[in-house]
Every structure is written in structure tokens, then in C-alpha cells.
mmCIF file of C-alpha atoms and ligand atoms in Angstrom:
data_model
loop_
_atom_site.group_PDB
_atom_site.id
_atom_site.type_symbol
_atom_site.label_atom_id
_atom_site.label_comp_id
_atom_site.label_asym_id
_atom_site.label_seq_id
_atom_site.Cartn_x
_atom_site.Cartn_y
_atom_site.Cartn_z
ATOM 1 C CA MET A 25 -36.994 130.439 -226.509
ATOM 2 C CA LEU A 26 -34.647 127.618 -227.503
ATOM 3 C CA ALA A 27 -36.128 125.111 -229.921
ATOM 4 C CA PRO A 28 -36.568 121.631 -228.375
ATOM 5 C CA VAL A 29 -34.087 119.103 -229.745
ATOM 6 C CA GLY A 30 -34.678 116.038 -227.527
ATOM 7 C CA ILE A 31 -31.666 115.961 -225.219
ATOM 8 C CA SER A 32 -31.435 112.566 -223.541
ATOM 9 C CA LEU A 33 -30.911 111.914 -219.825
ATOM 10 C CA GLU A 34 -27.438 110.639 -220.779
ATOM 11 C CA GLU A 35 -26.645 114.000 -222.312
ATOM 12 C CA LEU A 36 -28.054 115.735 -219.251
ATOM 13 C CA GLN A 37 -25.730 113.559 -217.165
ATOM 14 C CA LEU A 38 -22.769 114.789 -219.235
ATOM 15 C CA ALA A 39 -23.937 118.381 -219.096
ATOM 16 C CA ALA A 40 -24.244 118.240 -215.329
ATOM 17 C CA ARG A 41 -20.651 116.983 -215.023
ATOM 18 C CA ASN A 42 -19.182 119.307 -217.623
ATOM 19 C CA HIS A 43 -20.479 122.765 -216.843
ATOM 20 C CA GLY A 44 -20.041 125.855 -218.951
ATOM 21 C CA LEU A 45 -19.076 129.450 -218.260
ATOM 22 C CA PRO A 46 -22.104 131.452 -217.015
ATOM 23 C CA LEU A 47 -22.058 134.023 -219.813
ATOM 24 C CA GLU A 48 -22.498 136.977 -217.418
ATOM 25 C CA THR A 49 -18.997 136.114 -216.144
ATOM 26 C CA LEU A 50 -17.540 137.060 -219.535
ATOM 27 C CA ARG A 51 -17.177 140.384 -217.686
ATOM 28 C CA HIS A 52 -13.995 139.048 -216.022
ATOM 29 C CA ASP A 53 -10.730 139.546 -218.003
ATOM 30 C CA VAL A 54 -9.508 136.361 -216.365
ATOM 31 C CA THR A 55 -12.132 133.781 -215.471
ATOM 32 C CA PRO A 56 -12.171 132.943 -211.748
ATOM 33 C CA ILE A 57 -11.456 129.254 -211.047
ATOM 34 C CA GLY A 58 -14.763 127.437 -210.735
ATOM 35 C CA LEU A 59 -16.445 129.557 -213.422
ATOM 36 C CA HIS A 60 -14.155 128.288 -216.233
ATOM 37 C CA TYR A 61 -15.913 125.650 -218.307
ATOM 38 C CA LEU A 62 -15.030 121.971 -217.783
ATOM 39 C CA LEU A 63 -14.822 119.033 -220.164
ATOM 40 C CA ILE A 64 -13.885 115.682 -218.714
ATOM 41 C CA HIS A 65 -14.359 112.679 -220.997
ATOM 42 C CA PHE A 66 -13.964 109.921 -218.416
ATOM 43 C CA ASP A 67 -13.337 110.179 -214.627
ATOM 44 C CA ILE A 68 -11.238 112.770 -212.790
ATOM 45 C CA PRO A 69 -8.152 110.864 -211.624
ATOM 46 C CA GLN A 70 -7.018 111.254 -208.042
ATOM 47 C CA VAL A 71 -3.304 111.871 -208.121
ATOM 48 C CA ASP A 72 -0.728 111.681 -205.308
ATOM 49 C CA ALA A 73 1.807 114.360 -206.216
ATOM 50 C CA ARG A 74 4.510 112.592 -204.171
ATOM 51 C CA THR A 75 4.534 109.480 -206.334
ATOM 52 C CA TRP A 76 3.447 111.057 -209.613
ATOM 53 C CA ARG A 77 6.113 111.313 -212.349
ATOM 54 C CA LEU A 78 6.099 112.795 -215.854
ATOM 55 C CA ALA A 79 7.768 110.529 -218.410
ATOM 56 C CA VAL A 80 9.431 111.997 -221.490
ATOM 57 C CA ASP A 81 10.190 109.093 -223.781
ATOM 58 C CA GLY A 82 9.911 107.524 -227.234
ATOM 59 C CA LEU A 83 12.285 108.731 -229.986
ATOM 60 C CA VAL A 84 14.532 110.716 -227.630
ATOM 61 C CA GLU A 85 18.242 110.389 -226.782
ATOM 62 C CA ARG A 86 17.578 110.456 -223.032
ATOM 63 C CA SER A 87 14.304 109.407 -221.446
ATOM 64 C CA LEU A 88 13.336 111.615 -218.518
ATOM 65 C CA SER A 89 11.249 110.997 -215.441
ATOM 66 C CA LEU A 90 10.369 114.191 -213.559
ATOM 67 C CA THR A 91 8.711 114.982 -210.268
ATOM 68 C CA LEU A 92 6.345 117.875 -209.821
ATOM 69 C CA GLU A 93 9.001 119.671 -207.742
ATOM 70 C CA GLU A 94 11.546 119.274 -210.536
ATOM 71 C CA LEU A 95 9.091 120.710 -213.054
ATOM 72 C CA LYS A 96 8.429 123.687 -210.701
ATOM 73 C CA GLU A 97 12.175 124.359 -210.402
ATOM 74 C CA ARG A 98 12.443 124.820 -214.130
ATOM 75 C CA PRO A 99 11.961 128.264 -215.786
ATOM 76 C CA ALA A 100 8.377 129.364 -215.327
ATOM 77 C CA ARG A 101 6.074 131.404 -217.511
ATOM 78 C CA THR A 102 2.562 132.691 -216.867
ATOM 79 C CA LEU A 103 0.285 133.254 -219.856
ATOM 80 C CA ALA A 104 -3.372 134.275 -220.118
ATOM 81 C CA VAL A 105 -4.948 131.823 -222.536
ATOM 82 C CA THR A 106 -8.505 131.508 -223.791
ATOM 83 C CA LEU A 107 -9.622 127.874 -224.015
ATOM 84 C CA GLU A 108 -12.676 126.828 -225.962
ATOM 85 C CA CYS A 109 -14.080 123.342 -226.496
ATOM 86 C CA ALA A 110 -14.227 122.369 -230.196
ATOM 87 C CA GLY A 111 -17.795 121.256 -229.493
ATOM 88 C CA ASN A 112 -18.926 124.725 -228.361
ATOM 89 C CA GLY A 113 -22.141 125.485 -230.337
ATOM 90 C CA ARG A 114 -22.815 121.796 -230.993
ATOM 91 C CA ALA A 115 -26.361 121.752 -229.557
ATOM 92 C CA LEU A 116 -27.307 124.547 -231.949
ATOM 93 C CA LEU A 117 -26.547 122.391 -234.980
ATOM 94 C CA SER A 118 -29.300 120.387 -236.682
ATOM 95 C CA PRO A 119 -29.786 117.413 -236.920
ATOM 96 C CA HIS A 120 -29.064 116.772 -233.272
ATOM 97 C CA ILE A 121 -25.654 115.243 -232.348
ATOM 98 C CA PRO A 122 -25.726 113.071 -229.181
ATOM 99 C CA ASN A 123 -22.696 114.324 -227.247
ATOM 100 C CA GLN A 124 -21.850 116.955 -224.687
ATOM 101 C CA PRO A 125 -24.662 119.419 -225.510
ATOM 102 C CA TRP A 126 -22.889 122.769 -225.473
ATOM 103 C CA LEU A 127 -24.794 125.852 -226.447
ATOM 104 C CA LEU A 128 -22.188 128.668 -226.386
ATOM 105 C CA GLU A 129 -20.679 128.528 -222.911
ATOM 106 C CA ALA A 130 -17.695 126.170 -223.386
ATOM 107 C CA VAL A 131 -15.046 128.825 -222.993
ATOM 108 C CA GLY A 132 -12.910 130.474 -220.341
ATOM 109 C CA THR A 133 -9.706 132.465 -219.964
ATOM 110 C CA ALA A 134 -7.173 131.533 -217.305
ATOM 111 C CA GLU A 135 -3.672 132.578 -216.336
ATOM 112 C CA TRP A 136 -1.744 129.378 -216.669
ATOM 113 C CA THR A 137 1.662 129.057 -215.055
ATOM 114 C CA GLY A 138 4.048 126.332 -216.108
ATOM 115 C CA THR A 139 7.330 125.513 -217.699
ATOM 116 C CA PRO A 140 7.785 125.797 -221.455
ATOM 117 C CA LEU A 141 7.771 122.429 -223.229
ATOM 118 C CA ALA A 142 10.441 123.105 -225.887
ATOM 119 C CA PRO A 143 13.488 123.253 -223.570
ATOM 120 C CA LEU A 144 12.370 119.966 -221.955
ATOM 121 C CA LEU A 145 12.143 118.274 -225.340
ATOM 122 C CA GLU A 146 15.570 119.709 -226.215
ATOM 123 C CA GLU A 147 17.007 118.325 -223.021
ATOM 124 C CA ALA A 148 15.606 114.870 -223.838
ATOM 125 C CA GLY A 149 17.065 115.207 -227.359
ATOM 126 C CA VAL A 150 14.287 114.512 -229.850
ATOM 127 C CA GLN A 151 15.558 112.258 -232.621
ATOM 128 C CA HIS A 152 15.408 113.197 -236.306
ATOM 129 C CA ALA A 153 12.970 110.389 -236.977
ATOM 130 C CA ALA A 154 10.323 111.969 -234.707
ATOM 131 C CA VAL A 155 7.386 113.630 -236.451
ATOM 132 C CA GLU A 156 4.884 114.092 -233.635
ATOM 133 C CA VAL A 157 4.719 114.273 -229.854
ATOM 134 C CA VAL A 158 1.987 112.332 -228.072
ATOM 135 C CA PHE A 159 0.608 113.611 -224.773
ATOM 136 C CA THR A 160 -1.121 110.976 -222.589
ATOM 137 C CA GLY A 161 -3.309 111.581 -219.570
ATOM 138 C CA LEU A 162 -3.947 109.365 -216.568
ATOM 139 C CA ASP A 163 -7.601 109.020 -217.405
ATOM 140 C CA ARG A 164 -8.953 105.977 -219.233
ATOM 141 C CA GLY A 165 -12.373 105.117 -220.563
ATOM 142 C CA VAL A 166 -14.403 103.851 -223.491
ATOM 143 C CA GLN A 167 -15.535 106.002 -226.367
ATOM 144 C CA GLY A 168 -16.714 104.763 -229.764
ATOM 145 C CA ASP A 169 -16.488 101.227 -228.290
ATOM 146 C CA VAL A 170 -12.720 101.614 -227.992
ATOM 147 C CA GLU A 171 -11.040 101.496 -224.558
ATOM 148 C CA HIS A 172 -8.158 103.976 -224.381
ATOM 149 C CA ASP A 173 -6.193 106.456 -222.314
ATOM 150 C CA TYR A 174 -7.051 110.063 -223.200
ATOM 151 C CA ALA A 175 -4.198 111.058 -225.524
ATOM 152 C CA ARG A 176 -3.607 113.632 -228.217
ATOM 153 C CA SER A 177 -0.626 114.490 -230.399
ATOM 154 C CA LEU A 178 0.952 117.610 -231.886
ATOM 155 C CA PRO A 179 3.180 117.837 -234.928
ATOM 156 C CA LEU A 180 6.733 118.313 -233.657
ATOM 157 C CA ALA A 181 6.925 121.919 -234.960
ATOM 158 C CA ASP A 182 3.764 122.867 -233.020
ATOM 159 C CA ALA A 183 4.967 121.135 -229.857
ATOM 160 C CA LEU A 184 8.160 123.248 -230.074
ATOM 161 C CA ARG A 185 6.393 126.612 -230.228
ATOM 162 C CA ASP A 186 7.456 129.048 -227.507
ATOM 163 C CA GLU A 187 3.977 129.446 -226.024
ATOM 164 C CA VAL A 188 3.337 125.755 -225.356
ATOM 165 C CA LEU A 189 3.421 125.153 -221.580
ATOM 166 C CA LEU A 190 3.310 122.312 -219.095
ATOM 167 C CA ALA A 191 1.092 124.042 -216.574
ATOM 168 C CA TYR A 192 0.906 123.293 -212.841
ATOM 169 C CA ALA A 193 -1.020 126.376 -211.777
ATOM 170 C CA ILE A 194 -4.141 128.276 -212.812
ATOM 171 C CA ASN A 195 -4.759 131.845 -211.690
ATOM 172 C CA GLY A 196 -1.872 131.485 -209.211
ATOM 173 C CA GLN A 197 -3.268 128.350 -207.559
ATOM 174 C CA PRO A 198 -2.170 124.736 -207.948
ATOM 175 C CA LEU A 199 -4.337 123.058 -210.590
ATOM 176 C CA PRO A 200 -7.544 121.764 -209.042
ATOM 177 C CA PRO A 201 -8.413 118.106 -209.790
ATOM 178 C CA GLN A 202 -10.925 119.031 -212.503
ATOM 179 C CA HIS A 203 -8.426 121.122 -214.468
ATOM 180 C CA GLY A 204 -5.700 118.454 -214.600
ATOM 181 C CA PHE A 205 -3.796 118.238 -211.308
ATOM 182 C CA PRO A 206 -0.843 117.962 -211.130
ATOM 183 C CA LEU A 207 0.103 118.903 -214.724
ATOM 184 C CA ARG A 208 -1.606 119.752 -217.981
ATOM 185 C CA LEU A 209 -0.570 120.749 -221.437
ATOM 186 C CA VAL A 210 -1.513 124.261 -222.579
ATOM 187 C CA VAL A 211 -1.355 124.948 -226.327
ATOM 188 C CA PRO A 212 -2.493 128.564 -226.885
ATOM 189 C CA GLY A 213 -4.667 129.077 -229.950
ATOM 190 C CA TRP A 214 -5.858 125.443 -230.159
ATOM 191 C CA TYR A 215 -9.237 124.108 -229.169
ATOM 192 C CA GLY A 216 -9.579 122.500 -225.705
ATOM 193 C CA MET A 217 -9.015 118.832 -226.591
ATOM 194 C CA THR A 218 -5.352 119.606 -227.330
ATOM 195 C CA HIS A 219 -4.695 120.774 -223.752
ATOM 196 C CA VAL A 220 -4.255 117.282 -222.224
ATOM 197 C CA LYS A 221 -4.940 117.164 -218.475
ATOM 198 C CA TRP A 222 -3.474 114.808 -215.818
ATOM 199 C CA LEU A 223 -0.403 114.372 -218.009
ATOM 200 C CA ARG A 224 1.584 111.203 -217.380
ATOM 201 C CA SER A 225 3.743 110.943 -220.498
ATOM 202 C CA ILE A 226 5.137 112.871 -223.423
ATOM 203 C CA THR A 227 6.302 110.569 -226.196
ATOM 204 C CA ALA A 228 8.112 111.431 -229.431
ATOM 205 C CA VAL A 229 6.850 109.182 -232.233
ATOM 206 C CA GLY A 230 7.943 108.428 -235.816
ATOM 207 C CA LYS A 231 4.517 108.356 -237.459
ATOM 208 C CA PRO A 232 1.244 110.258 -237.081
ATOM 209 C CA PHE A 233 -0.528 109.223 -233.895
ATOM 210 C CA ASP A 234 -3.629 107.092 -234.519
ATOM 211 C CA GLY A 235 -5.243 107.142 -231.053
ATOM 212 C CA TRP A 236 -9.012 107.447 -230.853
ATOM 213 C CA GLN A 237 -9.136 111.043 -229.702
ATOM 214 C CA GLN A 238 -6.834 111.971 -232.600
ATOM 215 C CA ALA A 239 -7.758 109.766 -235.577
ATOM 216 C CA VAL A 240 -11.463 109.199 -234.972
ATOM 217 C CA ALA A 241 -12.672 112.132 -232.883
ATOM 218 C CA TYR A 242 -12.030 115.823 -233.555
ATOM 219 C CA ARG A 243 -12.250 115.594 -237.332
ATOM 220 C CA LEU A 244 -14.519 117.654 -239.589
ATOM 221 C CA ASN A 245 -14.281 114.762 -242.059
ATOM 222 C CA GLU A 246 -11.857 111.889 -242.688
ATOM 223 C CA ASP A 247 -9.244 114.179 -244.171
ATOM 224 C CA THR A 248 -9.645 117.268 -242.024
ATOM 225 C CA PRO A 249 -8.740 117.447 -238.332
ATOM 226 C CA VAL A 250 -10.336 120.229 -236.264
ATOM 227 C CA PRO A 251 -8.234 123.357 -236.980
ATOM 228 C CA ARG A 252 -7.042 125.989 -234.559
ATOM 229 C CA MET A 253 -9.836 127.977 -232.850
ATOM 230 C CA LEU A 254 -12.087 129.834 -235.295
ATOM 231 C CA PRO A 255 -13.077 133.383 -234.432
ATOM 232 C CA ARG A 256 -16.030 133.854 -232.129
ATOM 233 C CA SER A 257 -17.606 136.646 -230.146
ATOM 234 C CA LEU A 258 -20.106 136.415 -227.335
ATOM 235 C CA LEU A 259 -22.289 138.988 -225.572
ATOM 236 C CA VAL A 260 -22.521 139.482 -221.866
ATOM 237 C CA PRO A 261 -26.275 138.935 -221.728
ATOM 238 C CA PRO A 262 -27.757 142.402 -221.059
ATOM 239 C CA GLY A 263 -30.506 143.129 -218.519
ATOM 240 C CA ILE A 264 -31.971 140.430 -216.291
ATOM 241 C CA PRO A 265 -33.016 136.847 -217.141
ATOM 242 C CA ASP A 266 -36.238 134.966 -216.900
ATOM 243 C CA PHE A 267 -35.527 131.994 -214.598
ATOM 244 C CA LEU A 268 -36.649 129.201 -216.887
ATOM 245 C CA THR A 269 -36.239 130.515 -220.424
ATOM 246 C CA ARG A 270 -33.242 132.770 -219.646
ATOM 247 C CA GLU A 271 -34.821 135.355 -221.904
ATOM 248 C CA ARG A 272 -33.543 138.848 -221.204
ATOM 249 C CA ARG A 273 -35.517 141.831 -220.015
ATOM 250 C CA LEU A 274 -34.081 145.346 -219.866
ATOM 251 C CA SER A 275 -35.173 148.941 -219.496
ATOM 252 C CA ALA A 276 -35.431 151.385 -222.368
ATOM 253 C CA GLY A 277 -32.628 153.922 -222.736
ATOM 254 C CA PRO A 278 -28.866 153.982 -223.075
ATOM 255 C CA CYS A 279 -27.342 150.519 -222.678
ATOM 256 C CA LEU A 280 -23.721 149.483 -222.987
ATOM 257 C CA LEU A 281 -23.500 146.099 -224.683
ATOM 258 C CA GLU A 282 -20.320 144.221 -223.806
ATOM 259 C CA GLY A 283 -18.674 141.002 -224.751
ATOM 260 C CA ARG A 284 -15.533 139.060 -225.595
ATOM 261 C CA ALA A 285 -14.013 137.844 -228.853
ATOM 262 C CA TRP A 286 -11.170 135.487 -229.611
ATOM 263 C CA SER A 287 -9.536 133.445 -232.388
ATOM 264 C CA GLY A 288 -6.684 130.959 -232.755
ATOM 265 C CA HIS A 289 -5.756 132.552 -236.070
ATOM 266 C CA GLY A 290 -4.335 135.849 -234.962
ATOM 267 C CA PRO A 291 -5.676 138.848 -233.025
ATOM 268 C CA ILE A 292 -9.296 139.918 -233.246
ATOM 269 C CA GLU A 293 -9.394 142.972 -235.478
ATOM 270 C CA ARG A 294 -13.061 143.773 -235.604
ATOM 271 C CA VAL A 295 -16.280 143.041 -233.759
ATOM 272 C CA GLU A 296 -19.563 144.116 -235.258
ATOM 273 C CA VAL A 297 -22.832 144.301 -233.375
ATOM 274 C CA SER A 298 -26.382 144.189 -234.676
ATOM 275 C CA VAL A 299 -29.485 145.184 -232.725
ATOM 276 C CA ASP A 300 -31.903 144.168 -235.484
ATOM 277 C CA GLY A 301 -31.228 140.465 -235.885
ATOM 278 C CA GLY A 302 -28.358 140.897 -238.330
ATOM 279 C CA ARG A 303 -29.948 143.246 -240.890
ATOM 280 C CA SER A 304 -27.535 146.080 -240.054
ATOM 281 C CA TRP A 305 -24.204 146.112 -238.233
ATOM 282 C CA GLY A 306 -22.061 148.681 -236.390
ATOM 283 C CA ASP A 307 -18.518 148.457 -235.145
ATOM 284 C CA ALA A 308 -17.827 147.758 -231.488
ATOM 285 C CA THR A 309 -14.984 149.429 -229.580
ATOM 286 C CA LEU A 310 -12.234 146.917 -228.830
ATOM 287 C CA GLY A 311 -10.341 146.587 -225.531
ATOM 288 C CA GLU A 312 -6.841 145.298 -224.947
ATOM 289 C CA PRO A 313 -6.427 141.525 -224.398
ATOM 290 C CA ALA A 314 -4.561 140.207 -221.341
ATOM 291 C CA SER A 315 -2.145 138.455 -223.729
ATOM 292 C CA GLU A 316 -1.865 137.660 -227.423
ATOM 293 C CA PHE A 317 -3.656 134.358 -226.646
ATOM 294 C CA ALA A 318 -6.526 135.746 -224.553
ATOM 295 C CA TRP A 319 -9.918 137.035 -225.603
ATOM 296 C CA ARG A 320 -10.492 140.711 -226.308
ATOM 297 C CA GLY A 321 -13.220 142.709 -224.594
ATOM 298 C CA TRP A 322 -15.517 144.876 -226.668
ATOM 299 C CA SER A 323 -18.348 147.313 -226.105
ATOM 300 C CA PHE A 324 -21.125 148.950 -228.093
ATOM 301 C CA ARG A 325 -23.461 151.748 -227.146
ATOM 302 C CA TRP A 326 -27.122 151.075 -227.809
ATOM 303 C CA ASP A 327 -30.145 153.227 -227.129
ATOM 304 C CA ALA A 328 -32.632 150.490 -226.289
ATOM 305 C CA THR A 329 -36.141 151.186 -227.603
ATOM 306 C CA LEU A 330 -39.351 149.583 -226.428
ATOM 307 C CA GLY A 331 -40.207 146.195 -227.856
ATOM 308 C CA GLU A 332 -38.411 142.976 -228.868
ATOM 309 C CA HIS A 333 -34.952 143.040 -230.394
ATOM 310 C CA VAL A 334 -32.528 140.353 -231.486
ATOM 311 C CA LEU A 335 -28.923 141.291 -230.697
ATOM 312 C CA ALA A 336 -26.002 139.684 -232.522
ATOM 313 C CA CYS A 337 -22.228 139.999 -232.657
ATOM 314 C CA ARG A 338 -19.640 138.948 -235.202
ATOM 315 C CA ALA A 339 -15.828 138.831 -234.865
ATOM 316 C CA THR A 340 -13.188 138.992 -237.572
ATOM 317 C CA ASP A 341 -9.548 138.096 -236.967
ATOM 318 C CA ALA A 342 -6.236 139.168 -238.492
ATOM 319 C CA SER A 343 -6.335 136.257 -240.937
ATOM 320 C CA GLY A 344 -9.599 137.681 -242.371
ATOM 321 C CA ARG A 345 -11.688 134.832 -240.972
ATOM 322 C CA THR A 346 -15.079 135.841 -239.710
ATOM 323 C CA GLN A 347 -18.176 134.233 -238.228
ATOM 324 C CA PRO A 348 -20.821 132.755 -240.545
ATOM 325 C CA ASP A 349 -24.594 133.226 -240.103
ATOM 326 C CA GLU A 350 -25.128 129.483 -239.965
ATOM 327 C CA GLY A 351 -22.804 126.789 -238.664
ATOM 328 C CA GLU A 352 -21.789 123.905 -240.887
ATOM 329 C CA TRP A 353 -22.979 120.507 -239.655
ATOM 330 C CA ASN A 354 -20.417 117.752 -239.149
ATOM 331 C CA GLU A 355 -20.705 114.415 -237.365
ATOM 332 C CA GLY A 356 -18.871 115.520 -234.220
ATOM 333 C CA GLY A 357 -20.561 118.918 -234.066
ATOM 334 C CA TYR A 358 -17.249 120.782 -234.035
ATOM 335 C CA CYS A 359 -16.340 124.365 -234.869
ATOM 336 C CA ASN A 360 -19.814 125.839 -235.016
ATOM 337 C CA ASN A 361 -18.807 129.490 -234.716
ATOM 338 C CA ALA A 362 -22.022 130.924 -236.146
ATOM 339 C CA VAL A 363 -22.954 134.383 -234.833
ATOM 340 C CA GLN A 364 -24.699 134.437 -231.487
ATOM 341 C CA ARG A 365 -28.224 135.806 -231.353
ATOM 342 C CA VAL A 366 -29.758 137.077 -228.099
ATOM 343 C CA ARG A 367 -33.441 138.011 -227.940
ATOM 344 C CA VAL A 368 -34.201 140.841 -225.525
ATOM 345 C CA VAL A 369 -37.433 142.449 -224.492
ATOM 346 C CA VAL A 370 -37.136 146.141 -223.676
ATOM 347 C CA THR A 371 -39.696 147.528 -221.217
ATOM 348 C CA TYR A 372 -40.248 150.829 -219.444
HETATM 349 N N1 MTE B 403 -6.672 113.905 -219.956
HETATM 350 C C1 MTE B 403 -7.645 114.668 -220.501
HETATM 351 N N2 MTE B 403 -7.375 115.859 -220.985
HETATM 352 C C2 MTE B 403 -8.379 116.615 -221.487
HETATM 353 C C3 MTE B 403 -9.712 116.145 -221.553
HETATM 354 C C4 MTE B 403 -9.965 114.859 -220.985
HETATM 355 O O1 MTE B 403 -11.100 114.405 -220.977
HETATM 356 N N3 MTE B 403 -8.927 114.146 -220.467
HETATM 357 N N4 MTE B 403 -10.663 116.925 -222.140
HETATM 358 C C5 MTE B 403 -10.198 117.839 -223.153
HETATM 359 C C6 MTE B 403 -11.203 118.715 -223.681
HETATM 360 S S1 MTE B 403 -12.209 118.086 -224.893
HETATM 361 C C7 MTE B 403 -11.289 120.032 -223.331
HETATM 362 S S2 MTE B 403 -12.387 121.062 -224.075
HETATM 363 C C8 MTE B 403 -10.372 120.597 -222.287
HETATM 364 C C9 MTE B 403 -11.180 121.276 -221.189
HETATM 365 O O2 MTE B 403 -10.338 121.788 -220.247
HETATM 366 P P1 MTE B 403 -10.890 122.327 -218.850
HETATM 367 O O3 MTE B 403 -11.835 121.281 -218.322
HETATM 368 O O4 MTE B 403 -9.759 122.555 -217.992
HETATM 369 O O5 MTE B 403 -11.649 123.596 -219.200
HETATM 370 O O6 MTE B 403 -9.564 119.605 -221.691
HETATM 371 C C10 MTE B 403 -9.038 118.683 -222.616
HETATM 372 N N5 MTE B 403 -8.068 117.846 -221.969
HETATM 373 MO MO1 MO B 404 -13.537 119.773 -225.742
#
């Protein structure tokens, strides 16, 4: 059972708007639209694609104003990318952090289609004085008592990476309103907040962006912004759930445990599984990811014996980063990639 932490009705209101990935759907290589998690800070804008334009401006030689059709006529690329909210795991940190109360379900993998950003910036001619690129959405609201448009920046070098896309489609369909119609930024390897939805402008700037979502939010402390995604692995919950507690029940005998693992710091190189609450670990078999930026499937054979067991999984990436036993608390509740524990009851 989950320990009570006193979630407020306001947090419930947020949780009902911003749903997570039902963990049993980790079985899909590519998450079907509608099962992918959602995080929407303010309201979902309603956009008329006929009048919408993307502005490319700021410290550029030539400002651009592009229609959706013009963006679709540019070279296109489709990339499977795993997105995870930086606040995934927040509700498992103590003391409680009043915010979107994610447990572990703020993740999904989609096939994003769009046009690479770098050639567009080249066409606009980014000036030498530019150090960052600011991406601004059409959504506006109040957070931390400050009214602002949702906006995030990237250092110029990161914005120019090959894999950064301006996406207008997800899983072969036009973006639905909740995922950023008509255009969103996709920055593979970075936590969700970077992938600005409902894009209206891309602005080259000469000093580090100090917008609320950049300078106040998404920091581990004053000096440390949230880094690229830390490694994490999750189990497809085995067996069947209890309706209210979601506790798992399964039958004794051979059981194939399965899950996914990902990291923004290079490929997943190892997933370990424990069936005794983390006292001993064995290596899972790894599958092939749909792309270098997508999660990796894994499986582990277990002969389930009668009684209660706590299952756990732990991923390690090519950089040597691995998952800790306990997450480190920070004010925003970011980057809690502590190992997942799933209690199961094995019956006849
Ligand atoms: N314009 C805008 N972009 C946004 C957000 C937002 O509220 N407004 N939320 C961000 C956050 S915090 C996350 S985790 C991802 C979630 O993307 P998804 O809802 O498509 O899964 O979008 C990001 N992009
Ligand atoms: Mo997020």
C-alpha cells in the first residue's frame, strides 16, 4: 500500500488534467496516442492552423515567419523519442511537495515527425552574439505569482544538435491539441519541460534566458538546472491488480517479468532485477530500442514462489550512471530516479 501523504484537492485537480501512462502499457514499443502521459501547466490553447505562424527572430540576420504548410514542406524526419517529466517520482519524495503528484507514470515513447531545427536556424542566420535560443508557447498563466508565457531556452550548441525537431506529427497523426498542435519542440534526451508545445516563436538571445520556467523552476538548487534525463527502469506490473490499492496478485510458477529502461546520458547498458526487495540482483535480457533516443525493453525470468515478494529493477547507462535506492529531495521534486519497488502476492 502507498503511504498517505495528504494530497490536496488542488493536486487532485492537476492529476486529473495531467494523466500518466498506465504502466501496463509499457508493453508497447511506441506508446499509442492517448496513453502517453500529459503535462500542461496552464490551459490547452485552441489554434487555427490557417492563421498560425511560427516566428524565428531575435539575434538573426533574417527574421522568418512560417506557416504550418511551409514547415511541412521542409525536410522531414521521424524519430522515436522517450519523454519523461522531470517531476516523475515527485510524490514518492518526503517531505511532500505540493505540485503535480507523479508517482512513476510520467513517461511515454512516441514517433515524432517534424523538420530539423538546425537548418532553419542556419537559414535565419544566427548572429555571433547569440548564446541561447528561447522557445515560447502560446499558453500563458501564473506560476510562483509571476504571469508569463510558457517558455524555455536551450544553449545554442544544444539547439543545433541534429536530433532536435520541430514536430507536427505524433505516431503518424497531426499533433492532437494536448500534445502541442500545431507544432512542438522535441529535444531527445532531455526531460519533458524542454519540449515546448504550441510553439509560437523561436528567438536567438545574447544572454541566458531568465524566464520563470527556466530560472526559477526546473532547478535542483540555485546553481544547478535539471540535467538531461537520468537513467530509470520500470516494470510492467505483473499479474492482476486490486482495484483500489493496485496491489498485484499472480499465480505461482514461471513468470516473465518485463519492463522498459531509458536515459538521456547514452544507451542503457544494463538492467538488474531483484525479487527480494533489493537484497540480491540478477541481470535482465535487453531488447533493441526503436531509436537511440527511445527506451529499451527488458525481460527477466522468475519462478514465482508462494507468498509476498517485493520486485525491483535498476538501470545503468553508458555513462555509468545508475539508479539510487533513495531519491534526493529538492524543492521542485525533480529527478527522483530511485529504483521502483512493486509488492506482489503470489497465490496458487
Ligand atoms: N507550451 C508548453 N509546453 C510544454 C508544457 C507546457 O505546459 N506548455 N509542459 C512541459 C512539460 S513540464 C512536459 S513534462 C511536457 C509534456 O509533454 P506531453 O504532454 O506531450 O507528454 O511538455 C512540456 N512542454
Ligand atoms: Mo514536466
